[in-house]
mmCIF file of C-alpha atoms in Angstrom:
data_model
loop_
_atom_site.group_PDB
_atom_site.id
_atom_site.type_symbol
_atom_site.label_atom_id
_atom_site.label_comp_id
_atom_site.label_asym_id
_atom_site.label_seq_id
_atom_site.Cartn_x
_atom_site.Cartn_y
_atom_site.Cartn_z
ATOM 1 C CA MET A 26 0.000 0.000 0.000
ATOM 2 C CA ASN A 27 1.100 3.535 -0.630
ATOM 3 C CA SER A 28 2.358 5.019 2.626
ATOM 4 C CA SER A 29 0.470 8.204 1.831
ATOM 5 C CA ASP A 30 -2.880 6.379 1.864
ATOM 6 C CA GLU A 31 -5.502 8.512 3.589
ATOM 7 C CA HIS A 32 -6.149 5.743 6.122
ATOM 8 C CA SER A 33 -2.508 4.849 6.858
ATOM 9 C CA SER A 34 -2.526 6.600 10.229
ATOM 10 C CA GLU A 35 -5.771 5.000 11.427
ATOM 11 C CA ARG A 36 -5.626 2.274 14.043
ATOM 12 C CA ARG A 37 -8.113 -0.341 15.237
ATOM 13 C CA ALA A 38 -8.037 -2.598 18.260
ATOM 14 C CA LEU A 39 -9.943 -5.866 18.560
ATOM 15 C CA THR A 40 -11.105 -7.063 21.942
ATOM 16 C CA ALA A 41 -12.906 -10.000 23.465
ATOM 17 C CA ARG A 42 -16.672 -9.642 23.041
ATOM 18 C CA ALA A 43 -18.471 -9.786 26.393
ATOM 19 C CA PRO A 44 -21.084 -7.032 26.879
ATOM 20 C CA ARG A 45 -21.487 -7.936 30.554
ATOM 21 C CA ASN A 46 -17.798 -7.334 31.268
ATOM 22 C CA GLY A 47 -17.121 -3.597 31.554
ATOM 23 C CA LEU A 48 -13.482 -4.302 32.340
ATOM 24 C CA ILE A 49 -12.850 -5.171 28.681
ATOM 25 C CA GLY A 50 -13.757 -1.724 27.389
ATOM 26 C CA ALA A 51 -11.988 -0.017 30.269
ATOM 27 C CA GLU A 52 -8.746 -1.876 29.602
ATOM 28 C CA CYS A 53 -8.921 -1.148 25.878
ATOM 29 C CA GLN A 54 -9.433 2.564 26.481
ATOM 30 C CA ALA A 55 -6.621 2.699 29.044
ATOM 31 C CA LEU A 56 -4.148 0.980 26.707
ATOM 32 C CA THR A 57 -5.180 2.368 23.310
ATOM 33 C CA GLY A 58 -7.345 5.447 23.904
ATOM 34 C CA GLY A 59 -10.338 3.812 22.205
ATOM 35 C CA ARG A 60 -13.434 2.070 23.559
ATOM 36 C CA PRO A 61 -14.726 -0.971 21.650
ATOM 37 C CA ASP A 62 -18.211 -1.206 20.177
ATOM 38 C CA LEU A 63 -20.475 -4.257 20.500
ATOM 39 C CA ASP A 64 -18.446 -5.987 17.763
ATOM 40 C CA GLY A 65 -15.269 -5.631 19.825
ATOM 41 C CA VAL A 66 -13.749 -3.024 17.481
ATOM 42 C CA ALA A 67 -12.225 0.224 18.748
ATOM 43 C CA ASN A 68 -10.883 3.233 16.862
ATOM 44 C CA CYS A 69 -7.745 3.959 18.836
ATOM 45 C CA ASP A 70 -4.872 6.399 19.152
ATOM 46 C CA ASP A 71 -2.019 4.000 19.932
ATOM 47 C CA ILE A 72 -1.524 0.242 19.756
ATOM 48 C CA ALA A 73 1.970 0.015 21.259
ATOM 49 C CA ARG A 74 0.724 -1.209 24.650
ATOM 50 C CA ILE A 75 -1.471 -3.997 23.318
ATOM 51 C CA ARG A 76 1.260 -6.557 23.898
ATOM 52 C CA ARG A 77 0.557 -6.449 27.655
ATOM 53 C CA ALA A 78 -3.224 -6.661 27.272
ATOM 54 C CA ALA A 79 -5.530 -9.216 28.839
ATOM 55 C CA PHE A 80 -8.720 -8.664 26.834
ATOM 56 C CA VAL A 81 -7.429 -6.755 23.782
ATOM 57 C CA HIS A 82 -6.396 -9.311 21.172
ATOM 58 C CA CYS A 83 -4.567 -7.254 18.572
ATOM 59 C CA GLY A 84 -3.972 -3.856 16.991
ATOM 60 C CA ILE A 85 -4.512 -3.103 13.304
ATOM 61 C CA ALA A 86 -2.869 -0.505 11.074
ATOM 62 C CA VAL A 87 -5.608 0.460 8.601
ATOM 63 C CA LEU A 88 -4.535 0.210 4.962
ATOM 64 C CA ALA A 89 -7.830 0.759 3.140
ATOM 65 C CA ARG A 90 -11.533 1.362 3.765
ATOM 66 C CA ALA A 91 -14.628 1.186 1.536
ATOM 67 C CA PRO A 92 -18.417 1.259 1.923
ATOM 68 C CA THR A 93 -18.818 -2.220 0.388
ATOM 69 C CA LEU A 94 -16.789 -5.382 0.430
ATOM 70 C CA ASP A 95 -16.420 -5.495 -3.367
ATOM 71 C CA GLU A 96 -15.106 -1.918 -3.420
ATOM 72 C CA LEU A 97 -12.599 -2.756 -0.701
ATOM 73 C CA VAL A 98 -11.282 -5.722 -2.686
ATOM 74 C CA GLU A 99 -10.869 -3.475 -5.704
ATOM 75 C CA ARG A 100 -9.029 -0.814 -3.671
ATOM 76 C CA VAL A 101 -6.642 -3.429 -2.341
ATOM 77 C CA ARG A 102 -6.093 -4.703 -5.890
ATOM 78 C CA LYS A 103 -5.376 -1.243 -7.348
ATOM 79 C CA ARG A 104 -3.374 0.275 -4.555
ATOM 80 C CA TRP A 105 -1.132 -2.573 -3.510
ATOM 81 C CA ALA A 106 2.532 -1.615 -3.952
ATOM 82 C CA ASP A 107 4.641 -4.435 -5.282
ATOM 83 C CA GLU A 108 7.614 -3.243 -3.264
ATOM 84 C CA MET A 109 5.785 -3.904 -0.003
ATOM 85 C CA ASP A 110 6.869 -7.325 1.260
ATOM 86 C CA ALA A 111 3.932 -9.561 2.119
ATOM 87 C CA ASP A 112 5.326 -12.986 1.319
ATOM 88 C CA ARG A 113 3.868 -15.766 3.477
ATOM 89 C CA PHE A 114 0.733 -13.872 4.425
ATOM 90 C CA ARG A 115 -2.599 -14.793 5.947
ATOM 91 C CA VAL A 116 -5.953 -12.992 5.720
ATOM 92 C CA ASP A 117 -8.514 -13.337 8.517
ATOM 93 C CA VAL A 118 -11.999 -11.874 8.803
ATOM 94 C CA HIS A 119 -13.695 -10.234 11.785
ATOM 95 C CA ASP A 120 -17.426 -10.219 11.123
ATOM 96 C CA PRO A 121 -19.356 -11.082 14.318
ATOM 97 C CA ALA A 122 -22.525 -9.313 13.098
ATOM 98 C CA LYS A 123 -22.516 -11.228 9.787
ATOM 99 C CA ARG A 124 -22.350 -8.135 7.572
ATOM 100 C CA CYS A 125 -20.369 -9.870 4.810
ATOM 101 C CA SER A 126 -22.491 -11.370 2.048
ATOM 102 C CA THR A 127 -20.016 -14.229 1.620
ATOM 103 C CA SER A 128 -18.589 -16.787 4.032
ATOM 104 C CA THR A 129 -15.456 -16.071 6.048
ATOM 105 C CA LEU A 130 -13.414 -18.364 3.787
ATOM 106 C CA GLU A 131 -14.775 -16.794 0.611
ATOM 107 C CA THR A 132 -14.133 -13.281 1.921
ATOM 108 C CA ALA A 133 -10.547 -14.079 2.924
ATOM 109 C CA THR A 134 -9.925 -15.786 -0.417
ATOM 110 C CA ALA A 135 -11.162 -12.747 -2.367
ATOM 111 C CA PHE A 136 -8.491 -10.595 -0.736
ATOM 112 C CA ALA A 137 -5.796 -13.259 -0.927
ATOM 113 C CA ASN A 138 -6.341 -13.464 -4.668
ATOM 114 C CA VAL A 139 -5.394 -9.796 -5.169
ATOM 115 C CA ILE A 140 -2.279 -9.832 -2.966
ATOM 116 C CA PRO A 141 0.677 -10.594 -5.254
ATOM 117 C CA PHE A 142 2.567 -12.788 -2.799
ATOM 118 C CA GLY A 143 2.424 -16.356 -1.558
ATOM 119 C CA PRO A 144 0.128 -17.193 1.380
ATOM 120 C CA ASP A 145 1.087 -19.214 4.459
ATOM 121 C CA LEU A 146 -1.880 -20.056 6.646
ATOM 122 C CA ARG A 147 0.007 -22.053 9.274
ATOM 123 C CA ASN A 148 3.069 -19.925 9.920
ATOM 124 C CA PRO A 149 2.516 -16.505 8.329
ATOM 125 C CA LEU A 150 5.051 -13.722 8.437
ATOM 126 C CA HIS A 151 2.363 -11.126 7.673
ATOM 127 C CA ARG A 152 -1.218 -11.103 8.905
ATOM 128 C CA PHE A 153 -4.024 -9.023 7.442
ATOM 129 C CA LEU A 154 -7.519 -8.552 8.758
ATOM 130 C CA VAL A 155 -10.793 -7.667 7.081
ATOM 131 C CA ILE A 156 -13.143 -5.962 9.554
ATOM 132 C CA ALA A 157 -16.846 -5.631 8.821
ATOM 133 C CA GLU A 158 -17.889 -2.438 10.616
ATOM 134 C CA LYS A 159 -21.231 -0.690 10.932
ATOM 135 C CA ASP A 160 -20.236 2.053 8.490
ATOM 136 C CA GLY A 161 -18.207 0.048 5.987
ATOM 137 C CA PHE A 162 -15.367 -2.410 5.584
ATOM 138 C CA THR A 163 -11.737 -2.090 6.650
ATOM 139 C CA PHE A 164 -8.584 -3.868 5.501
ATOM 140 C CA GLY A 165 -5.515 -3.629 7.700
ATOM 141 C CA ALA A 166 -2.262 -5.203 8.810
ATOM 142 C CA VAL A 167 -1.952 -6.763 12.245
ATOM 143 C CA ALA A 168 0.730 -4.603 13.849
ATOM 144 C CA ALA A 169 0.454 -5.575 17.518
ATOM 145 C CA GLU A 170 -0.741 -8.649 19.411
ATOM 146 C CA ALA A 171 -1.217 -9.494 23.071
ATOM 147 C CA ASP A 172 1.484 -11.902 24.216
ATOM 148 C CA GLY A 173 -0.790 -13.737 26.681
ATOM 149 C CA LEU A 174 2.083 -14.337 29.097
ATOM 150 C CA TYR A 175 -0.198 -13.695 32.060
ATOM 151 C CA ARG A 176 -1.582 -17.212 31.496
ATOM 152 C CA ASN A 177 1.637 -18.633 32.947
ATOM 153 C CA HIS A 178 0.600 -17.269 36.322
ATOM 154 C CA ASP A 179 -2.444 -19.543 36.463
ATOM 155 C CA LYS A 180 0.107 -22.209 37.346
ATOM 156 C CA LYS A 181 1.432 -20.382 40.382
ATOM 157 C CA PRO A 182 2.207 -22.772 43.244
ATOM 158 C CA TRP A 183 -0.009 -21.023 45.801
ATOM 159 C CA THR A 184 -3.578 -19.815 45.484
ATOM 160 C CA THR A 185 -6.694 -19.390 47.616
ATOM 161 C CA SER A 186 -10.421 -19.735 46.966
ATOM 162 C CA SER A 187 -10.694 -15.950 46.598
ATOM 163 C CA SER A 188 -7.629 -15.433 44.384
ATOM 164 C CA LEU A 189 -8.178 -13.472 41.180
ATOM 165 C CA ASP A 190 -7.425 -15.311 37.963
ATOM 166 C CA SER A 191 -4.398 -13.991 36.125
ATOM 167 C CA ARG A 192 -6.338 -12.471 33.224
ATOM 168 C CA PHE A 193 -8.545 -10.419 35.504
ATOM 169 C CA ALA A 194 -5.552 -9.316 37.594
ATOM 170 C CA ARG A 195 -3.569 -8.303 34.478
ATOM 171 C CA ALA A 196 -6.478 -6.193 33.226
ATOM 172 C CA LEU A 197 -6.691 -4.387 36.574
ATOM 173 C CA VAL A 198 -3.007 -3.418 36.406
ATOM 174 C CA ASN A 199 -3.536 -2.275 32.818
ATOM 175 C CA LEU A 200 -6.131 0.269 33.962
ATOM 176 C CA VAL A 201 -3.183 2.383 35.190
ATOM 177 C CA PRO A 202 -0.793 1.889 32.241
ATOM 178 C CA ASP A 203 1.439 4.856 33.079
ATOM 179 C CA ALA A 204 2.229 3.578 36.582
ATOM 180 C CA LYS A 205 5.818 2.545 37.160
ATOM 181 C CA SER A 206 5.062 1.182 40.628
ATOM 182 C CA VAL A 207 2.001 -0.631 41.978
ATOM 183 C CA LEU A 208 0.931 -1.331 45.553
ATOM 184 C CA ASP A 209 -1.583 -4.024 46.499
ATOM 185 C CA PRO A 210 -2.469 -3.410 50.163
ATOM 186 C CA CYS A 211 -4.617 -6.573 50.323
ATOM 187 C CA CYS A 212 -2.392 -8.852 48.274
ATOM 188 C CA GLY A 213 -3.616 -12.271 49.393
ATOM 189 C CA ALA A 214 -1.692 -14.905 47.422
ATOM 190 C CA GLY A 215 -0.327 -12.211 45.107
ATOM 191 C CA SER A 216 -2.250 -12.327 41.810
ATOM 192 C CA ILE A 217 -1.988 -8.561 41.262
ATOM 193 C CA VAL A 218 1.581 -8.372 42.555
ATOM 194 C CA LEU A 219 2.606 -11.063 40.066
ATOM 195 C CA GLU A 220 1.115 -9.171 37.135
ATOM 196 C CA ALA A 221 2.751 -5.897 38.130
ATOM 197 C CA ALA A 222 6.122 -7.570 38.622
ATOM 198 C CA SER A 223 5.871 -9.461 35.327
ATOM 199 C CA LEU A 224 5.433 -6.137 33.510
ATOM 200 C CA GLY A 225 8.668 -4.847 35.012
ATOM 201 C CA LEU A 226 6.955 -2.529 37.483
ATOM 202 C CA ASP A 227 8.037 -1.974 41.064
ATOM 203 C CA ALA A 228 5.573 -4.286 42.807
ATOM 204 C CA PHE A 229 4.625 -3.936 46.471
ATOM 205 C CA GLY A 230 2.310 -6.261 48.376
ATOM 206 C CA VAL A 231 0.937 -5.988 51.903
ATOM 207 C CA ASP A 232 -1.219 -8.384 53.905
ATOM 208 C CA TRP A 233 -1.926 -8.862 57.584
ATOM 209 C CA LYS A 234 -1.915 -12.677 57.389
ATOM 210 C CA PRO A 235 1.528 -14.335 57.588
ATOM 211 C CA ALA A 236 0.418 -17.311 55.473
ATOM 212 C CA LEU A 237 -0.667 -15.066 52.586
ATOM 213 C CA VAL A 238 2.532 -13.025 52.740
ATOM 214 C CA GLY A 239 4.448 -16.292 52.485
ATOM 215 C CA MET A 240 2.350 -17.420 49.511
ATOM 216 C CA THR A 241 2.965 -14.193 47.632
ATOM 217 C CA ARG A 242 6.684 -14.326 48.262
ATOM 218 C CA GLU A 243 6.900 -17.930 47.088
ATOM 219 C CA ASN A 244 4.811 -17.190 43.993
ATOM 220 C CA LEU A 245 7.136 -14.317 43.072
ATOM 221 C CA ALA A 246 10.190 -16.500 43.616
ATOM 222 C CA HIS A 247 8.679 -19.305 41.536
ATOM 223 C CA PHE A 248 8.608 -17.048 38.457
ATOM 224 C CA GLY A 249 11.839 -15.230 39.300
ATOM 225 C CA TYR A 250 10.151 -11.856 39.785
ATOM 226 C CA ASP A 251 11.298 -9.074 42.044
ATOM 227 C CA GLY A 252 8.792 -7.658 44.491
ATOM 228 C CA SER A 253 8.474 -6.415 48.045
ATOM 229 C CA VAL A 254 5.894 -8.128 50.280
ATOM 230 C CA GLU A 255 5.297 -6.913 53.816
ATOM 231 C CA LEU A 256 3.392 -8.361 56.775
ATOM 232 C CA ALA A 257 1.501 -5.300 58.000
ATOM 233 C CA ASP A 258 -1.845 -3.652 58.623
ATOM 234 C CA SER A 259 -2.747 -1.758 55.439
ATOM 235 C CA ARG A 260 -4.818 0.711 57.433
ATOM 236 C CA THR A 261 -1.621 2.178 58.861
ATOM 237 C CA HIS A 262 1.259 0.819 56.742
ATOM 238 C CA ILE A 263 3.075 3.431 54.644
ATOM 239 C CA GLN A 264 4.274 2.575 51.144
ATOM 240 C CA THR A 265 4.054 5.125 48.347
ATOM 241 C CA ALA A 266 3.509 4.051 44.736
ATOM 242 C CA ASP A 267 2.199 5.441 41.473
ATOM 243 C CA ALA A 268 -0.976 3.386 41.808
ATOM 244 C CA VAL A 269 -2.838 1.205 44.267
ATOM 245 C CA VAL A 270 -4.467 -1.833 42.651
ATOM 246 C CA THR A 271 -6.343 -4.219 44.919
ATOM 247 C CA ASP A 272 -9.225 -6.629 45.412
ATOM 248 C CA LEU A 273 -10.694 -5.353 48.658
ATOM 249 C CA PRO A 274 -11.391 -7.804 51.499
ATOM 250 C CA TYR A 275 -15.057 -8.412 52.167
ATOM 251 C CA GLY A 276 -17.244 -11.053 53.760
ATOM 252 C CA ASN A 277 -20.814 -12.008 52.980
ATOM 253 C CA ALA A 278 -21.891 -8.356 53.252
ATOM 254 C CA ILE A 279 -19.519 -5.509 52.484
ATOM 255 C CA GLU A 280 -21.233 -3.373 55.134
ATOM 256 C CA SER A 281 -19.775 -5.607 57.844
ATOM 257 C CA ASP A 282 -16.289 -4.653 56.657
ATOM 258 C CA GLU A 283 -17.029 -0.978 56.084
ATOM 259 C CA TYR A 284 -14.793 0.383 58.826
ATOM 260 C CA ALA A 285 -11.741 -1.611 57.700
ATOM 261 C CA ILE A 286 -12.293 -0.896 54.013
ATOM 262 C CA ARG A 287 -12.751 2.834 54.552
ATOM 263 C CA ALA A 288 -9.519 2.921 56.538
ATOM 264 C CA ILE A 289 -7.656 1.134 53.714
ATOM 265 C CA LEU A 290 -9.083 3.559 51.151
ATOM 266 C CA GLU A 291 -8.047 6.594 53.177
ATOM 267 C CA GLN A 292 -4.532 5.254 53.630
ATOM 268 C CA SER A 293 -4.300 4.394 49.925
ATOM 269 C CA ALA A 294 -5.470 7.847 48.834
ATOM 270 C CA GLY A 295 -2.519 9.402 50.625
ATOM 271 C CA GLN A 296 0.011 7.041 49.057
ATOM 272 C CA ALA A 297 -0.781 6.913 45.325
ATOM 273 C CA LEU A 298 -2.213 9.279 42.734
ATOM 274 C CA ALA A 299 -4.297 6.549 41.123
ATOM 275 C CA GLY A 300 -6.298 3.681 42.523
ATOM 276 C CA VAL A 301 -8.085 0.607 41.179
ATOM 277 C CA PHE A 302 -10.365 -1.058 43.698
ATOM 278 C CA VAL A 303 -12.503 -4.175 43.239
ATOM 279 C CA GLY A 304 -15.508 -4.813 45.473
ATOM 280 C CA PRO A 305 -18.916 -6.535 45.456
ATOM 281 C CA ALA A 306 -20.793 -3.212 45.393
ATOM 282 C CA ASP A 307 -20.469 0.396 44.272
ATOM 283 C CA ILE A 308 -18.277 2.146 46.842
ATOM 284 C CA SER A 309 -17.850 5.399 44.925
ATOM 285 C CA THR A 310 -19.063 7.472 47.876
ATOM 286 C CA TRP A 311 -16.502 5.820 50.138
ATOM 287 C CA LEU A 312 -13.746 6.617 47.646
ATOM 288 C CA VAL A 313 -14.783 10.268 47.437
ATOM 289 C CA SER A 314 -14.864 10.489 51.235
ATOM 290 C CA ALA A 315 -11.368 8.977 51.341
ATOM 291 C CA GLY A 316 -10.010 11.713 49.061
ATOM 292 C CA TYR A 317 -10.429 10.313 45.562
ATOM 293 C CA THR A 318 -11.849 12.196 42.574
ATOM 294 C CA ASP A 319 -12.928 11.312 39.031
ATOM 295 C CA VAL A 320 -14.203 7.889 40.067
ATOM 296 C CA GLU A 321 -15.156 5.584 37.189
ATOM 297 C CA VAL A 322 -17.079 2.389 37.838
ATOM 298 C CA HIS A 323 -17.096 -0.714 35.634
ATOM 299 C CA THR A 324 -19.165 -3.795 36.402
ATOM 300 C CA VAL A 325 -18.224 -7.379 35.644
ATOM 301 C CA LEU A 326 -21.137 -9.807 35.830
ATOM 302 C CA LYS A 327 -20.044 -13.258 36.912
ATOM 303 C CA ARG A 328 -21.918 -16.507 37.065
ATOM 304 C CA ARG A 329 -24.809 -17.050 39.477
ATOM 305 C CA GLY A 330 -25.642 -13.354 39.497
ATOM 306 C CA PHE A 331 -22.482 -12.194 41.307
ATOM 307 C CA THR A 332 -21.163 -8.818 40.179
ATOM 308 C CA ARG A 333 -17.705 -7.367 40.692
ATOM 309 C CA TRP A 334 -17.467 -3.595 40.745
ATOM 310 C CA VAL A 335 -14.179 -2.165 39.452
ATOM 311 C CA HIS A 336 -13.492 1.424 40.530
ATOM 312 C CA VAL A 337 -10.790 3.577 38.925
ATOM 313 C CA ALA A 338 -10.062 6.771 40.842
ATOM 314 C CA ARG A 339 -7.604 9.626 41.217
ATOM 315 C CA SER A 340 -6.398 10.948 44.565
ATOM 316 C CA ARG A 341 -6.358 14.656 45.326
ATOM 317 C CA HIS A 342 -3.906 14.467 48.209
ATOM 318 C CA ALA A 343 -1.375 11.663 47.578
ATOM 319 C CA SER A 344 1.943 12.355 49.273
#
């Protein structure tokens, strides 16, 4: 394609499609600047951070757009530059709403037939994607992909019944992508600490239970990650960081833990400019009382009617 193509600076991100999981859109916006539609497609500013993503699959550099599929094929045929290397390519199709008039295989084949290089479906060096969008069709090159390395942490040696899975924990850390250091004041067995450490961040964990502190330390050591884990009361323990990311402790009813949780929030607000807090209810008013501003809330509906509430907030008086 001609580098001066009018769409050459456009970017798309593709995410998992789960309308009941608000964390997906929040992570995509935090990493790329774009929020996905119901098809899992986002117009975004930057795709460089997609490699670390949990729910964003890949980033696309747009090469051509057209109102119909036939017109897009013709634009690809006419505007392809022979000097652009695309040997051993593969074409995939993203069409969850079934907007293409032909099958996925037929659509991919139509584009493959106008690319003057040899395809390689099993081990491609170049991947292209046809996206069927509400307002037309897009053809682009896959320029960034999530590495999925967080999945390794599902095999950590220590876990508890309340431990976050690695994908969820990675997405939480990604909600504060500019943070160079992350503190989890309720670290449990260390799911969030592991994700922060694996991304090369300064990772700090705190818990008041010796067994959980030991689990987190052993999990870090198992993967060879650096991290600081302290046995302390997070209501009074001092550890500054760029962001606090934590799954708050709660029993059958969050109201029974209100005093302890409010104390943790107040301590956190004085230690980090940003905070990500997971709870079983909307605690926005508690966060504001603790000193946070600009609170965003994202819900994640789980099985059996259980909902996790993910709060992203900024502190007005972090030290």
